[in-house]
Coordinates of C-alpha atoms and ligand atoms in Angstrom, one line a residue:
M364 CA 70.0 122.4 110.8
G365 CA 68.6 120.9 107.6
D366 CA 69.1 117.5 106.2
D367 CA 71.4 118.7 103.5
L368 CA 74.8 118.5 105.2
I369 CA 75.3 115.2 103.5
L370 CA 74.1 115.0 99.9
R371 CA 73.2 111.6 98.4
H372 CA 73.8 110.9 94.7
E373 CA 73.6 107.7 92.7
L374 CA 76.9 107.8 90.8
L375 CA 76.1 104.5 89.0
T376 CA 73.5 101.9 89.6
G377 CA 74.5 100.3 92.9
V378 CA 77.0 103.1 93.7
L379 CA 76.0 105.7 96.2
R380 CA 78.1 108.9 96.7
L381 CA 77.7 110.8 100.0
T382 CA 79.0 114.4 99.7
F383 CA 80.0 116.4 102.8
N384 CA 78.3 119.7 102.1
R385 CA 79.5 122.7 104.0
P386 CA 81.8 124.1 101.4
D387 CA 82.0 127.6 103.1
K388 CA 83.5 125.9 106.2
M389 CA 85.7 123.5 104.2
N390 CA 83.1 120.8 104.9
A391 CA 84.2 120.7 108.6
L392 CA 82.5 117.9 110.5
S393 CA 79.9 119.4 112.8
T394 CA 77.9 117.3 115.2
P395 CA 74.8 117.4 113.0
M396 CA 76.9 116.3 110.1
I397 CA 78.4 113.3 112.0
R398 CA 74.8 112.3 112.9
Q399 CA 73.6 112.5 109.3
L400 CA 76.6 110.4 108.3
E401 CA 75.7 107.8 110.9
A402 CA 72.1 107.7 109.6
A403 CA 73.4 107.4 106.0
L404 CA 75.8 104.6 107.0
D405 CA 73.0 102.7 108.8
S406 CA 70.8 102.9 105.7
V407 CA 73.6 101.9 103.3
A408 CA 74.5 98.9 105.5
T409 CA 71.0 97.4 105.1
D410 CA 70.0 98.6 101.6
P411 CA 70.6 95.9 99.1
A412 CA 70.4 98.4 96.3
V413 CA 73.7 100.0 97.5
R414 CA 76.8 97.9 96.6
I415 CA 79.5 100.5 96.9
L416 CA 79.8 103.7 98.9
V417 CA 81.8 106.7 97.8
L418 CA 82.6 109.7 100.1
A419 CA 83.4 113.1 98.7
G420 CA 83.5 116.8 99.6
A421 CA 81.4 119.6 98.1
G422 CA 83.3 122.3 96.3
D423 CA 86.8 122.2 94.9
K424 CA 88.7 123.2 98.1
A425 CA 88.2 120.4 100.6
F426 CA 87.2 116.8 101.2
V427 CA 86.8 117.6 104.9
A428 CA 89.0 119.9 106.9
G429 CA 88.5 118.1 110.2
A430 CA 86.2 118.4 113.2
D431 CA 84.3 121.7 113.5
I432 CA 86.8 123.6 115.7
A433 CA 84.1 126.2 116.6
E434 CA 82.4 123.4 118.6
Y435 CA 85.6 122.8 120.6
Q436 CA 85.6 126.3 122.1
G437 CA 85.1 127.1 125.8
N438 CA 86.6 124.1 127.6
R439 CA 83.3 122.2 127.8
H440 CA 84.7 118.9 128.6
A441 CA 81.5 116.9 128.6
A442 CA 80.4 118.1 125.2
F443 CA 83.9 117.6 123.8
A444 CA 84.0 114.0 125.2
A445 CA 80.5 113.3 123.8
Y446 CA 81.6 114.4 120.3
Q447 CA 84.7 112.3 120.5
F448 CA 82.8 109.2 121.6
E449 CA 80.2 109.8 118.9
S450 CA 82.6 110.4 116.1
R451 CA 84.7 107.4 117.1
R452 CA 81.6 105.2 116.9
V453 CA 80.7 106.6 113.4
F454 CA 84.3 106.2 112.1
D455 CA 84.4 102.6 113.3
K456 CA 81.0 102.0 111.6
L457 CA 82.4 103.4 108.4
E458 CA 85.4 101.1 108.6
A459 CA 83.3 98.1 109.4
L460 CA 80.7 98.7 106.7
P461 CA 80.3 95.3 105.0
K462 CA 80.5 97.0 101.5
P463 CA 83.5 98.5 99.7
T464 CA 84.1 102.2 100.3
I465 CA 86.0 104.8 98.3
A466 CA 87.3 108.1 99.6
A467 CA 87.4 110.6 96.7
V468 CA 89.8 113.3 98.0
R469 CA 90.1 116.7 96.3
G470 CA 91.7 119.5 98.3
Y471 CA 92.1 119.4 102.0
A472 CA 91.6 116.2 104.0
L473 CA 92.7 117.3 107.4
G474 CA 92.2 115.8 110.9
G475 CA 88.9 114.0 110.9
G476 CA 88.8 114.3 107.1
F477 CA 92.0 112.3 106.7
E478 CA 90.8 109.9 109.4
L479 CA 87.5 109.3 107.4
A480 CA 89.6 108.6 104.3
L481 CA 91.7 106.1 106.3
C482 CA 88.5 104.3 107.3
C483 CA 87.7 103.8 103.6
D484 CA 89.0 100.8 101.7
I485 CA 90.3 102.7 98.7
L486 CA 91.6 106.3 98.5
I487 CA 91.6 108.1 95.2
C488 CA 93.4 111.5 95.3
T489 CA 93.5 114.4 92.9
E490 CA 96.5 116.5 92.3
S491 CA 95.2 119.2 94.7
A492 CA 94.7 116.7 97.6
R493 CA 96.4 117.7 100.8
L494 CA 96.2 115.2 103.6
G495 CA 97.3 116.0 107.1
L496 CA 96.7 115.6 110.9
P497 CA 97.3 119.1 112.2
E498 CA 95.7 118.6 115.6
G499 CA 99.1 119.2 117.3
R500 CA 98.9 122.8 116.1
L501 CA 95.8 123.1 118.3
G502 CA 97.5 121.6 121.2
L503 CA 95.5 118.4 120.7
C504 CA 96.0 115.0 119.0
P505 CA 93.9 113.1 116.5
G506 CA 90.8 111.5 117.9
G507 CA 89.3 109.6 115.0
G508 CA 91.9 106.8 115.0
G509 CA 94.5 108.8 113.0
T510 CA 97.5 108.1 115.2
Q511 CA 96.8 104.3 114.8
R512 CA 95.3 103.9 111.3
L513 CA 97.9 106.2 109.6
T514 CA 100.7 104.4 111.4
R515 CA 99.4 101.0 110.3
A516 CA 98.9 102.2 106.8
V517 CA 102.3 103.9 106.1
G518 CA 104.6 103.1 109.1
R519 CA 105.7 105.1 112.0
T520 CA 108.3 107.4 110.4
I521 CA 105.8 108.9 107.8
A522 CA 103.1 109.0 110.5
A523 CA 105.5 110.9 112.8
D524 CA 106.3 113.3 110.0
V525 CA 102.6 114.0 109.4
M526 CA 101.8 114.4 113.1
L527 CA 105.0 115.7 114.8
A528 CA 105.9 118.1 112.0
G529 CA 102.4 118.7 110.8
W530 CA 103.5 117.8 107.3
R531 CA 100.8 117.5 104.7
L532 CA 101.0 114.7 102.1
T533 CA 100.2 115.8 98.6
G534 CA 98.0 113.6 96.5
A535 CA 101.2 112.6 94.5
R536 CA 103.0 111.7 97.7
A537 CA 100.1 109.7 99.0
H538 CA 100.0 107.8 95.8
Q539 CA 103.8 107.2 95.9
L540 CA 103.5 105.9 99.4
G541 CA 100.8 103.4 98.3
L542 CA 98.2 105.2 100.5
A543 CA 96.2 106.3 97.5
A544 CA 95.3 103.7 94.9
E545 CA 95.2 106.3 92.2
L546 CA 96.2 109.9 91.5
C547 CA 94.2 111.9 88.9
A548 CA 93.6 115.4 87.7
D549 CA 90.9 117.3 89.7
A550 CA 88.6 117.4 86.7
A551 CA 88.9 113.6 86.2
L552 CA 87.9 112.6 89.8
D553 CA 84.3 111.5 89.0
E554 CA 85.3 109.3 86.0
T555 CA 88.3 107.8 87.9
V556 CA 86.0 106.9 90.9
A557 CA 83.4 105.5 88.5
A558 CA 86.0 103.3 86.8
R559 CA 87.1 101.8 90.2
A560 CA 83.4 101.4 91.3
R561 CA 82.7 99.5 88.0
A562 CA 85.5 97.2 88.7
M563 CA 84.2 96.7 92.3
L564 CA 80.8 95.8 91.0
K565 CA 82.2 92.8 89.3
I566 CA 83.5 91.2 92.5
A567 CA 81.1 89.0 94.4
P568 CA 79.6 91.0 97.3
L569 CA 79.9 88.3 100.0
A570 CA 83.5 87.7 99.0
Q571 CA 84.1 91.5 99.1
A572 CA 82.7 91.8 102.6
E573 CA 84.8 88.9 103.9
M574 CA 88.0 90.1 102.2
K575 CA 87.4 93.6 103.6
R576 CA 87.2 92.2 107.1
L577 CA 90.3 90.1 106.6
I578 CA 92.3 93.0 105.3
R579 CA 91.3 95.2 108.3
Q580 CA 91.5 92.6 111.0
G581 CA 94.2 90.2 109.8
P582 CA 97.2 92.4 110.4
D583 CA 96.3 92.8 114.1
A584 CA 96.5 89.0 114.6
A585 CA 99.5 86.7 114.5
L586 CA 100.1 85.3 110.9
P587 CA 99.0 81.7 111.5
V588 CA 95.8 83.0 113.2
A589 CA 95.1 85.4 110.4
Q590 CA 95.7 82.6 107.9
S591 CA 93.2 80.4 109.7
L592 CA 90.7 83.2 109.5
E593 CA 91.3 83.4 105.8
Q594 CA 91.0 79.7 105.3
E595 CA 87.7 79.5 107.3
V596 CA 86.3 82.3 105.0
L597 CA 87.4 80.6 101.8
L598 CA 85.9 77.3 102.8
R599 CA 82.6 79.1 103.6
L600 CA 82.6 81.1 100.4
Y601 CA 83.1 77.9 98.4
Q602 CA 79.8 76.6 99.5
T603 CA 77.8 79.8 98.8
H604 CA 75.7 80.3 95.7
D605 CA 78.1 82.9 94.4
G606 CA 81.2 80.7 95.0
Q607 CA 79.7 78.0 92.8
E608 CA 78.3 80.5 90.3
G609 CA 81.7 82.2 89.8
I610 CA 83.4 78.8 89.1
E611 CA 80.6 77.6 86.7
A612 CA 80.6 81.0 84.9
F613 CA 84.3 80.9 84.3
L614 CA 84.3 77.3 83.0
H615 CA 81.3 78.1 80.7
K616 CA 82.9 81.4 79.5
R617 CA 80.0 83.6 80.6
E618 CA 79.6 86.5 83.0
P619 CA 78.7 85.3 86.6
V620 CA 75.4 86.5 88.1
F621 CA 76.1 87.0 91.8
R622 CA 73.3 87.2 94.3
G623 CA 75.2 88.0 97.5
E624 CA 74.4 84.6 98.9
Ligands
COA865 N1 86.5 123.9 111.7 C1 85.7 125.0 111.6 N2 85.9 125.8 110.6 C2 86.8 125.6 109.7 C3 87.6 124.4 109.7 C4 87.4 123.5 110.8 N3 88.1 122.4 110.9 N4 88.4 124.5 108.7 C5 88.1 125.6 108.0 N5 87.1 126.3 108.6 C6 86.5 127.5 108.2 C7 87.4 128.7 108.5 O1 87.3 129.1 109.8 C8 86.8 129.7 107.5 O2 85.6 130.2 108.0 P1 85.2 131.8 107.8 O3 85.2 132.0 106.3 O4 83.9 131.9 108.5 O5 86.3 132.5 108.5 C9 86.5 128.9 106.3 O6 86.4 127.5 106.8 C10 87.5 128.9 105.2 O7 88.8 128.5 105.8 P2 90.1 129.4 105.7 O8 90.9 129.1 106.8 O9 89.7 130.9 105.5 O10 90.7 128.9 104.3 P3 92.2 128.8 103.9 O11 92.2 128.4 102.5 O12 93.0 130.0 104.3 O13 92.8 127.5 104.8 C11 92.7 125.3 105.8 C12 92.2 126.2 104.7 C13 91.9 124.0 105.7 C14 94.2 125.0 105.7 C15 92.4 126.0 107.2 O14 91.0 126.4 107.2 C16 92.6 125.1 108.4 O15 93.8 124.9 108.8 N6 91.6 124.5 108.9 C17 91.6 123.7 110.2 C18 92.2 122.4 109.9 C19 92.4 121.6 111.2 O16 93.0 122.0 112.1 N7 91.7 120.4 111.3 C20 91.7 119.6 112.5 C21 90.6 120.0 113.4 S1 90.6 119.0 114.9

């Protein structure tokens, strides 16, 4: 298996797009693909030249249509469990990446594809987007956090509709539900993603990493606990170079120069 299952492309300076590249199989997530994704995430996490990560699917039919079902064949329990443990680790790594992430969804985002999108900070859907968790049709259930992350994102009745009825959300519905930050025409996906990424580049990186953590972790804690987490972060950010630079730049009516420290 070559190294081309995940394509890397610099969309803008500081903005890396990773493209799942198995268009003939609807970009289904094979084991080699999961491994390439993990390697890419590890390098993004430590590469100061990458500020923002975008995930996309090759071709115009799918973002990712889920785990590679061909690998599930044959009741090979150990191999199945190994895939589940590995993909869970990689999905968690994506969610915890200390940099903003955008899922650019055109076409099918099913099963693990939808779960990957749910691990990203912002979801941008095109009109052709179809998001679903159809594992029940295979006699299985989601394994990449879908039952939990979708429920937390949209509430249990919509999550039940998606899983118990196998109902797919269109891009328009995802946008209406507040799941997708923006809905655009298929042809406008790249420019819509680039506009969001440009806006993200203006936010101080340390503040971004901390706010990302608060957004993800806060809702699982009691409100006063989460507020204390927030306050601790703010007091820390105030003393950073970028905290002082942002305040000075505003007062002197100039653009801030953030250093990520
Ligand atoms: N795993 C492995 N192969 C997959 C796949 C998956 N998750 N999703 C699609 N493919 C393959 C198909 O088997 C087909 O391969 P082939 O051309 O060698 O026969 C190819 O991708 C094209 O898919 P096809 O089903 O012919 O396209 P379609 O337009 O009729 O339907 C989908 C598209 C996405 C609705 C349909 O492929 C599907 O339901 N995929 C499975 C989704 C799923 O259950 N995901 C959760 C997995 S746990």
